[in-house]
């Protein structure tokens, strides 16, 4: 029984393409399916609420889900927690390190681990940021420190800038799929996308 994987597409729209390699001519049809999944389930939903003053927790929570989902596409895996085993924060480290949008700011393991523990885990498990970490809007910089002497004390993140950069990261990913490029590990992104989408579309 077909089931919906995005606003416009069902799982059989993907499986019927029969993608097995990065050179298949059906990639011109496959990429819009991937894009619509992200747009309809994530980005469009954020667009509908991001103007609200009190939407910061929701926006940042979805952005954390997006980071994990993008990493699963980059790696072709079903679950980043399983892939990284007991060091799940390293999924965020690798995401920030390979990203043209984030690598200059999220430029240390301490920053990545603090973000993971105090934003990702705090928001998704306790519906709050942890320690002194804060979500701001219209802040001067993307990232500031609650305590300049100790990164792990807390991060202060401008959620508007953070989300805009995440949008650009996704747009770069789509362009890499169109031009058949590799991921940060030197592996073909199209092949990894096939693995991830086949997992999503399995009946």
Short mmCIF file of N, CA and C in Angstrom, two decimals, residues 27-194:
data_model
loop_
_atom_site.label_atom_id
_atom_site.label_comp_id
_atom_site.label_asym_id
_atom_site.label_seq_id
_atom_site.Cartn_x
_atom_site.Cartn_y
_atom_site.Cartn_z
N UNK A 27 17.54 10.73 -12.01
CA UNK A 27 17.88 11.66 -10.94
C UNK A 27 17.18 13.01 -11.10
N UNK A 28 16.87 13.37 -12.33
CA UNK A 28 16.16 14.64 -12.55
C UNK A 28 14.76 14.59 -11.92
N UNK A 29 14.21 13.40 -11.75
CA UNK A 29 12.93 13.23 -11.08
C UNK A 29 13.11 12.95 -9.59
N UNK A 30 14.24 12.38 -9.23
CA UNK A 30 14.46 11.99 -7.84
C UNK A 30 14.73 13.18 -6.92
N UNK A 31 15.51 14.13 -7.40
CA UNK A 31 15.90 15.26 -6.56
C UNK A 31 14.69 16.08 -6.09
N UNK A 32 13.70 16.35 -6.96
CA UNK A 32 12.51 17.07 -6.46
C UNK A 32 11.75 16.31 -5.36
N UNK A 33 11.83 14.98 -5.37
CA UNK A 33 11.16 14.21 -4.32
C UNK A 33 11.86 14.45 -2.98
N UNK A 34 13.19 14.41 -2.99
CA UNK A 34 13.95 14.68 -1.76
C UNK A 34 13.68 16.10 -1.27
N UNK A 35 13.71 17.04 -2.20
CA UNK A 35 13.51 18.45 -1.83
C UNK A 35 12.11 18.65 -1.24
N UNK A 36 11.10 18.04 -1.84
CA UNK A 36 9.74 18.22 -1.35
C UNK A 36 9.57 17.60 0.03
N UNK A 37 10.28 16.51 0.31
CA UNK A 37 10.19 15.91 1.65
C UNK A 37 10.69 16.90 2.69
N UNK A 38 11.84 17.50 2.45
CA UNK A 38 12.38 18.46 3.41
C UNK A 38 11.52 19.72 3.49
N UNK A 39 11.10 20.22 2.34
CA UNK A 39 10.32 21.47 2.33
C UNK A 39 8.97 21.29 3.03
N UNK A 40 8.24 20.27 2.64
CA UNK A 40 6.87 20.13 3.15
C UNK A 40 6.83 19.70 4.61
N UNK A 41 7.79 18.90 5.06
CA UNK A 41 7.77 18.40 6.42
C UNK A 41 8.50 19.31 7.41
N UNK A 42 9.45 20.09 6.92
CA UNK A 42 10.29 20.88 7.82
C UNK A 42 10.30 22.37 7.49
N UNK A 43 10.91 22.72 6.36
CA UNK A 43 11.15 24.13 6.08
C UNK A 43 9.87 24.94 5.94
N UNK A 44 8.87 24.42 5.26
CA UNK A 44 7.61 25.16 5.12
C UNK A 44 6.91 25.34 6.45
N UNK A 45 7.04 24.37 7.33
CA UNK A 45 6.41 24.48 8.65
C UNK A 45 7.09 25.57 9.48
N UNK A 46 8.41 25.64 9.37
CA UNK A 46 9.12 26.71 10.09
C UNK A 46 8.74 28.07 9.52
N UNK A 47 8.63 28.15 8.20
CA UNK A 47 8.25 29.43 7.57
C UNK A 47 6.92 29.95 8.10
N UNK A 48 6.03 29.02 8.45
CA UNK A 48 4.69 29.43 8.88
C UNK A 48 4.66 29.96 10.31
N UNK A 49 5.72 29.71 11.10
CA UNK A 49 5.71 30.12 12.51
C UNK A 49 6.88 31.01 12.92
N UNK A 50 7.92 31.10 12.09
CA UNK A 50 9.16 31.73 12.54
C UNK A 50 9.02 33.22 12.87
N UNK A 51 7.98 33.86 12.37
CA UNK A 51 7.78 35.27 12.68
C UNK A 51 7.23 35.52 14.07
N UNK A 52 6.73 34.48 14.72
CA UNK A 52 6.19 34.63 16.06
C UNK A 52 7.32 34.78 17.07
N UNK A 53 7.20 35.73 17.95
CA UNK A 53 8.23 36.01 18.94
C UNK A 53 8.58 34.81 19.80
N UNK A 54 7.59 33.94 20.05
CA UNK A 54 7.79 32.82 20.97
C UNK A 54 7.96 31.48 20.25
N UNK A 55 8.36 31.52 18.99
CA UNK A 55 8.52 30.28 18.24
C UNK A 55 9.95 29.74 18.29
N UNK A 56 10.82 30.38 19.06
CA UNK A 56 12.23 30.00 19.08
C UNK A 56 12.48 28.55 19.45
N UNK A 57 11.80 28.05 20.49
CA UNK A 57 12.01 26.66 20.90
C UNK A 57 11.59 25.70 19.80
N UNK A 58 10.46 25.98 19.17
CA UNK A 58 9.96 25.10 18.12
C UNK A 58 10.90 25.13 16.91
N UNK A 59 11.30 26.33 16.50
CA UNK A 59 12.18 26.47 15.34
C UNK A 59 13.51 25.75 15.59
N UNK A 60 14.11 25.97 16.75
CA UNK A 60 15.39 25.34 17.04
C UNK A 60 15.25 23.83 17.20
N UNK A 61 14.13 23.37 17.72
CA UNK A 61 13.90 21.92 17.84
C UNK A 61 13.85 21.28 16.46
N UNK A 62 13.10 21.91 15.54
CA UNK A 62 13.03 21.37 14.18
C UNK A 62 14.38 21.47 13.49
N UNK A 63 15.10 22.55 13.74
CA UNK A 63 16.44 22.68 13.14
C UNK A 63 17.37 21.56 13.61
N UNK A 64 17.26 21.18 14.87
CA UNK A 64 18.06 20.06 15.36
C UNK A 64 17.68 18.76 14.66
N UNK A 65 16.37 18.55 14.45
CA UNK A 65 15.92 17.39 13.70
C UNK A 65 16.46 17.43 12.27
N UNK A 66 16.49 18.61 11.68
CA UNK A 66 17.00 18.76 10.32
C UNK A 66 18.47 18.41 10.23
N UNK A 67 19.25 18.83 11.21
CA UNK A 67 20.68 18.52 11.20
C UNK A 67 20.87 17.01 11.22
N UNK A 68 20.15 16.32 12.09
CA UNK A 68 20.28 14.87 12.16
C UNK A 68 19.81 14.21 10.87
N UNK A 69 18.72 14.71 10.30
CA UNK A 69 18.20 14.14 9.06
C UNK A 69 19.17 14.36 7.91
N UNK A 70 19.72 15.56 7.81
CA UNK A 70 20.70 15.82 6.76
C UNK A 70 21.92 14.92 6.91
N UNK A 71 22.39 14.71 8.13
CA UNK A 71 23.53 13.83 8.34
C UNK A 71 23.20 12.41 7.91
N UNK A 72 21.97 11.98 8.13
CA UNK A 72 21.57 10.65 7.68
C UNK A 72 21.60 10.55 6.16
N UNK A 73 21.23 11.62 5.49
CA UNK A 73 21.33 11.65 4.02
C UNK A 73 22.78 11.71 3.57
N UNK A 74 23.60 12.50 4.24
CA UNK A 74 25.01 12.59 3.88
C UNK A 74 25.72 11.24 4.01
N UNK A 75 25.30 10.47 5.02
CA UNK A 75 25.97 9.20 5.33
C UNK A 75 25.24 7.97 4.78
N UNK A 76 23.98 8.15 4.38
CA UNK A 76 23.20 7.01 3.90
C UNK A 76 22.84 6.03 4.99
N UNK A 77 22.48 6.56 6.18
CA UNK A 77 22.16 5.70 7.31
C UNK A 77 20.75 5.99 7.81
N UNK A 78 20.22 5.02 8.55
CA UNK A 78 18.86 5.14 9.07
C UNK A 78 18.80 5.92 10.37
N UNK A 79 19.91 5.88 11.13
CA UNK A 79 19.88 6.42 12.48
C UNK A 79 21.27 6.92 12.86
N UNK A 80 21.39 8.21 13.15
CA UNK A 80 22.70 8.75 13.52
C UNK A 80 23.14 8.26 14.89
N UNK A 81 22.20 8.02 15.80
CA UNK A 81 22.58 7.52 17.12
C UNK A 81 23.27 6.17 17.02
N UNK A 82 22.73 5.28 16.18
CA UNK A 82 23.34 3.97 15.98
C UNK A 82 24.68 4.11 15.27
N UNK A 83 24.72 4.97 14.26
CA UNK A 83 25.96 5.15 13.48
C UNK A 83 27.10 5.65 14.34
N UNK A 84 26.82 6.60 15.22
CA UNK A 84 27.86 7.18 16.06
C UNK A 84 27.96 6.50 17.43
N UNK A 85 27.11 5.51 17.67
CA UNK A 85 27.12 4.73 18.90
C UNK A 85 27.03 5.64 20.13
N UNK A 86 27.98 5.58 21.03
CA UNK A 86 27.85 6.34 22.27
C UNK A 86 28.29 7.79 22.13
N UNK A 87 28.75 8.17 20.97
CA UNK A 87 29.22 9.54 20.76
C UNK A 87 28.32 10.28 19.78
N UNK A 88 27.03 10.30 20.08
CA UNK A 88 26.08 10.87 19.15
C UNK A 88 26.34 12.35 18.87
N UNK A 89 26.94 13.05 19.82
CA UNK A 89 27.24 14.46 19.62
C UNK A 89 28.18 14.68 18.43
N UNK A 90 28.93 13.64 18.07
CA UNK A 90 29.86 13.77 16.96
C UNK A 90 29.14 13.89 15.61
N UNK A 91 27.90 13.50 15.55
CA UNK A 91 27.11 13.75 14.35
C UNK A 91 26.96 15.24 14.12
N UNK A 92 26.77 15.98 15.20
CA UNK A 92 26.67 17.44 15.10
C UNK A 92 28.04 18.05 14.82
N UNK A 93 29.08 17.52 15.44
CA UNK A 93 30.43 18.00 15.15
C UNK A 93 30.75 17.84 13.67
N UNK A 94 30.47 16.66 13.12
CA UNK A 94 30.78 16.42 11.71
C UNK A 94 29.93 17.30 10.81
N UNK A 95 28.67 17.51 11.20
CA UNK A 95 27.81 18.39 10.41
C UNK A 95 28.37 19.80 10.37
N UNK A 96 28.70 20.35 11.52
CA UNK A 96 29.24 21.71 11.57
C UNK A 96 30.59 21.81 10.86
N UNK A 97 31.44 20.82 11.03
CA UNK A 97 32.77 20.87 10.44
C UNK A 97 32.74 20.88 8.91
N UNK A 98 31.82 20.11 8.32
CA UNK A 98 31.79 20.01 6.87
C UNK A 98 30.95 21.10 6.21
N UNK A 99 30.26 21.89 7.00
CA UNK A 99 29.32 22.87 6.47
C UNK A 99 29.99 24.22 6.18
N UNK A 100 29.83 24.69 4.97
CA UNK A 100 30.33 26.03 4.62
C UNK A 100 29.62 27.11 5.41
N UNK A 101 28.43 26.82 5.87
CA UNK A 101 27.61 27.80 6.58
C UNK A 101 27.97 27.91 8.07
N UNK A 102 28.50 26.84 8.65
CA UNK A 102 28.69 26.80 10.10
C UNK A 102 30.14 26.60 10.55
N UNK A 103 31.02 26.11 9.67
CA UNK A 103 32.32 25.66 10.16
C UNK A 103 33.18 26.78 10.74
N UNK A 104 32.98 28.01 10.30
CA UNK A 104 33.81 29.10 10.84
C UNK A 104 33.38 29.50 12.25
N UNK A 105 32.14 29.23 12.61
CA UNK A 105 31.61 29.63 13.92
C UNK A 105 31.59 28.47 14.91
N UNK A 106 31.08 27.33 14.47
CA UNK A 106 31.05 26.14 15.31
C UNK A 106 32.34 25.37 15.05
N UNK A 107 33.44 25.92 15.53
CA UNK A 107 34.76 25.50 15.09
C UNK A 107 35.56 24.72 16.13
N UNK A 108 34.87 24.13 17.08
CA UNK A 108 35.58 23.30 18.07
C UNK A 108 34.67 22.19 18.53
N UNK A 109 35.28 21.11 19.02
CA UNK A 109 34.50 20.00 19.56
C UNK A 109 33.68 20.46 20.76
N UNK A 110 34.24 21.34 21.57
CA UNK A 110 33.52 21.82 22.75
C UNK A 110 32.22 22.53 22.37
N UNK A 111 32.29 23.36 21.34
CA UNK A 111 31.09 24.07 20.90
C UNK A 111 30.04 23.08 20.39
N UNK A 112 30.47 22.12 19.56
CA UNK A 112 29.54 21.14 19.01
C UNK A 112 28.90 20.30 20.10
N UNK A 113 29.71 19.85 21.06
CA UNK A 113 29.18 19.01 22.12
C UNK A 113 28.24 19.80 23.03
N UNK A 114 28.59 21.05 23.30
CA UNK A 114 27.72 21.90 24.11
C UNK A 114 26.40 22.14 23.41
N UNK A 115 26.44 22.41 22.11
CA UNK A 115 25.20 22.59 21.34
C UNK A 115 24.35 21.33 21.42
N UNK A 116 24.97 20.19 21.21
CA UNK A 116 24.23 18.93 21.23
C UNK A 116 23.56 18.71 22.59
N UNK A 117 24.30 18.88 23.67
CA UNK A 117 23.78 18.59 25.00
C UNK A 117 22.77 19.63 25.47
N UNK A 118 23.05 20.91 25.21
CA UNK A 118 22.24 21.96 25.81
C UNK A 118 21.11 22.46 24.91
N UNK A 119 21.23 22.23 23.60
CA UNK A 119 20.14 22.60 22.69
C UNK A 119 19.41 21.35 22.21
N UNK A 120 20.11 20.51 21.47
CA UNK A 120 19.43 19.33 20.91
C UNK A 120 18.79 18.49 22.01
N UNK A 121 19.56 18.03 22.98
CA UNK A 121 19.03 17.16 24.03
C UNK A 121 18.09 17.91 24.97
N UNK A 122 18.44 19.15 25.28
CA UNK A 122 17.59 19.93 26.16
C UNK A 122 16.21 20.16 25.58
N UNK A 123 16.18 20.57 24.31
CA UNK A 123 14.89 20.87 23.66
C UNK A 123 14.08 19.61 23.40
N UNK A 124 14.73 18.56 22.90
CA UNK A 124 13.98 17.38 22.49
C UNK A 124 13.59 16.49 23.67
N UNK A 125 14.35 16.54 24.77
CA UNK A 125 14.04 15.68 25.90
C UNK A 125 13.35 16.41 27.06
N UNK A 126 13.64 17.70 27.21
CA UNK A 126 13.09 18.43 28.35
C UNK A 126 12.35 19.70 27.96
N UNK A 127 12.25 19.98 26.67
CA UNK A 127 11.55 21.16 26.17
C UNK A 127 12.13 22.45 26.72
N UNK A 128 13.47 22.48 26.90
CA UNK A 128 14.15 23.69 27.36
C UNK A 128 15.63 23.60 27.01
N UNK A 129 16.27 24.74 26.92
CA UNK A 129 17.72 24.73 26.80
C UNK A 129 18.32 24.49 28.18
N UNK A 130 19.55 23.98 28.22
CA UNK A 130 20.16 23.62 29.49
C UNK A 130 21.22 24.64 29.91
N UNK A 131 21.53 24.59 31.20
CA UNK A 131 22.51 25.46 31.84
C UNK A 131 22.23 26.92 31.46
N UNK A 132 23.24 27.63 30.92
CA UNK A 132 23.03 29.05 30.60
C UNK A 132 22.81 29.30 29.11
N UNK A 133 22.56 28.25 28.36
CA UNK A 133 22.31 28.41 26.92
C UNK A 133 20.97 29.10 26.68
N UNK A 134 20.97 29.97 25.68
CA UNK A 134 19.78 30.77 25.36
C UNK A 134 19.54 30.83 23.86
N UNK A 135 18.28 31.01 23.49
CA UNK A 135 17.90 31.26 22.11
C UNK A 135 17.46 32.70 22.01
N UNK A 136 18.10 33.44 21.12
CA UNK A 136 17.77 34.85 20.92
C UNK A 136 17.25 35.07 19.50
N UNK A 137 16.69 36.24 19.28
CA UNK A 137 16.26 36.65 17.95
C UNK A 137 16.82 38.05 17.69
N UNK A 138 17.33 38.23 16.48
CA UNK A 138 17.93 39.52 16.08
C UNK A 138 19.15 39.85 16.93
N UNK A 139 19.91 38.84 17.27
CA UNK A 139 21.18 39.05 17.96
C UNK A 139 22.23 39.53 16.96
N UNK A 140 23.24 40.23 17.40
CA UNK A 140 24.26 40.75 16.50
C UNK A 140 25.01 39.64 15.79
N UNK A 141 25.37 38.58 16.53
CA UNK A 141 26.14 37.48 15.98
C UNK A 141 25.35 36.18 16.05
N UNK A 142 25.71 35.25 15.17
CA UNK A 142 25.08 33.93 15.19
C UNK A 142 25.30 33.26 16.55
N UNK A 143 26.52 33.36 17.06
CA UNK A 143 26.89 32.64 18.27
C UNK A 143 27.63 33.54 19.25
N UNK A 144 27.24 33.47 20.50
CA UNK A 144 27.97 34.13 21.58
C UNK A 144 28.09 33.14 22.73
N UNK A 145 28.94 33.46 23.70
CA UNK A 145 29.16 32.56 24.82
C UNK A 145 28.61 33.18 26.10
N UNK A 146 27.91 32.36 26.88
CA UNK A 146 27.43 32.83 28.17
C UNK A 146 28.59 33.16 29.09
N UNK A 147 29.68 32.41 28.92
CA UNK A 147 30.90 32.64 29.69
C UNK A 147 32.08 32.47 28.75
N UNK A 148 32.74 33.55 28.39
CA UNK A 148 33.83 33.50 27.42
C UNK A 148 34.96 32.59 27.86
N UNK A 149 35.09 32.36 29.15
CA UNK A 149 36.19 31.54 29.67
C UNK A 149 35.86 30.05 29.64
N UNK A 150 34.57 29.72 29.42
CA UNK A 150 34.18 28.31 29.47
C UNK A 150 33.02 28.07 28.52
N UNK A 151 33.33 27.52 27.35
CA UNK A 151 32.31 27.29 26.33
C UNK A 151 31.19 26.40 26.83
N UNK A 152 31.53 25.43 27.67
CA UNK A 152 30.53 24.45 28.12
C UNK A 152 29.50 25.04 29.07
N UNK A 153 29.73 26.26 29.55
CA UNK A 153 28.75 26.91 30.43
C UNK A 153 27.46 27.20 29.70
N UNK A 154 27.56 27.59 28.43
CA UNK A 154 26.35 27.88 27.66
C UNK A 154 26.64 28.65 26.41
N UNK A 155 25.80 28.45 25.40
CA UNK A 155 25.88 29.17 24.14
C UNK A 155 24.64 30.05 23.99
N UNK A 156 24.81 31.18 23.34
CA UNK A 156 23.68 32.05 23.02
C UNK A 156 23.60 32.12 21.51
N UNK A 157 22.50 31.62 20.96
CA UNK A 157 22.38 31.47 19.51
C UNK A 157 21.24 32.32 18.97
N UNK A 158 21.53 33.04 17.91
CA UNK A 158 20.48 33.78 17.19
C UNK A 158 19.76 32.79 16.29
N UNK A 159 18.53 32.50 16.60
CA UNK A 159 17.83 31.43 15.89
C UNK A 159 17.46 31.83 14.47
N UNK A 160 17.30 33.13 14.19
CA UNK A 160 17.01 33.57 12.82
C UNK A 160 18.21 33.30 11.92
N UNK A 161 19.38 33.70 12.37
CA UNK A 161 20.60 33.48 11.60
C UNK A 161 20.91 31.99 11.48
N UNK A 162 20.73 31.27 12.56
CA UNK A 162 21.00 29.83 12.55
C UNK A 162 20.13 29.14 11.50
N UNK A 163 18.85 29.45 11.51
CA UNK A 163 17.94 28.81 10.56
C UNK A 163 18.25 29.22 9.12
N UNK A 164 18.55 30.48 8.90
CA UNK A 164 18.88 30.92 7.54
C UNK A 164 20.09 30.17 7.00
N UNK A 165 21.07 29.94 7.86
CA UNK A 165 22.25 29.19 7.42
C UNK A 165 21.91 27.73 7.15
N UNK A 166 20.99 27.19 7.92
CA UNK A 166 20.58 25.81 7.69
C UNK A 166 19.83 25.69 6.36
N UNK A 167 19.04 26.68 6.02
CA UNK A 167 18.38 26.70 4.72
C UNK A 167 19.42 26.70 3.60
N UNK A 168 20.44 27.54 3.74
CA UNK A 168 21.50 27.59 2.74
C UNK A 168 22.26 26.27 2.65
N UNK A 169 22.47 25.63 3.80
CA UNK A 169 23.13 24.31 3.81
C UNK A 169 22.32 23.31 2.99
N UNK A 170 21.01 23.31 3.17
CA UNK A 170 20.16 22.40 2.41
C UNK A 170 20.18 22.74 0.92
N UNK A 171 20.15 24.01 0.60
CA UNK A 171 20.20 24.42 -0.81
C UNK A 171 21.51 23.96 -1.46
N UNK A 172 22.60 24.03 -0.70
CA UNK A 172 23.89 23.54 -1.22
C UNK A 172 23.84 22.03 -1.43
N UNK A 173 23.18 21.33 -0.52
CA UNK A 173 23.05 19.88 -0.66
C UNK A 173 22.29 19.53 -1.93
N UNK A 174 21.19 20.21 -2.19
CA UNK A 174 20.42 19.94 -3.40
C UNK A 174 21.26 20.21 -4.65
N UNK A 175 22.04 21.27 -4.65
CA UNK A 175 22.90 21.57 -5.79
C UNK A 175 23.96 20.49 -5.97
N UNK A 176 24.48 19.96 -4.87
CA UNK A 176 25.46 18.88 -4.96
C UNK A 176 24.84 17.62 -5.54
N UNK A 177 23.59 17.36 -5.21
CA UNK A 177 22.91 16.22 -5.82
C UNK A 177 22.74 16.45 -7.32
N UNK A 178 22.39 17.66 -7.70
CA UNK A 178 22.19 17.96 -9.12
C UNK A 178 23.48 17.80 -9.92
N UNK A 179 24.59 18.16 -9.32
CA UNK A 179 25.88 18.11 -10.02
C UNK A 179 26.68 16.86 -9.66
N UNK A 180 26.06 15.94 -8.92
CA UNK A 180 26.64 14.63 -8.64
C UNK A 180 27.98 14.74 -7.91
N UNK A 181 27.96 15.36 -6.73
CA UNK A 181 29.18 15.56 -5.95
C UNK A 181 29.28 14.56 -4.80
N UNK A 182 30.37 14.64 -4.08
CA UNK A 182 30.63 13.73 -2.96
C UNK A 182 30.29 14.39 -1.63
N UNK A 183 30.14 13.57 -0.61
CA UNK A 183 29.95 14.10 0.73
C UNK A 183 31.31 14.43 1.36
N UNK A 184 31.29 14.84 2.62
CA UNK A 184 32.53 15.28 3.26
C UNK A 184 33.53 14.15 3.46
N UNK A 185 33.07 12.91 3.33
CA UNK A 185 33.96 11.75 3.47
C UNK A 185 34.46 11.25 2.12
N UNK A 186 34.12 11.97 1.06
CA UNK A 186 34.56 11.57 -0.27
C UNK A 186 33.69 10.51 -0.91
N UNK A 187 32.51 10.27 -0.33
CA UNK A 187 31.58 9.26 -0.85
C UNK A 187 30.49 9.95 -1.66
N UNK A 188 29.96 9.26 -2.64
CA UNK A 188 28.99 9.86 -3.54
C UNK A 188 27.68 10.17 -2.83
N UNK A 189 27.24 11.42 -2.90
CA UNK A 189 26.02 11.84 -2.21
C UNK A 189 24.77 11.19 -2.79
N UNK A 190 24.76 10.97 -4.09
CA UNK A 190 23.59 10.34 -4.69
C UNK A 190 23.43 8.91 -4.19
N UNK A 191 24.52 8.17 -4.09
CA UNK A 191 24.44 6.80 -3.60
C UNK A 191 23.97 6.78 -2.15
N UNK A 192 24.43 7.73 -1.35
CA UNK A 192 24.00 7.82 0.04
C UNK A 192 22.53 8.19 0.13
N UNK A 193 22.07 9.07 -0.75
CA UNK A 193 20.66 9.45 -0.77
C UNK A 193 19.78 8.27 -1.15
N UNK A 194 20.25 7.43 -2.06
CA UNK A 194 19.49 6.23 -2.41
C UNK A 194 19.30 5.35 -1.18
#
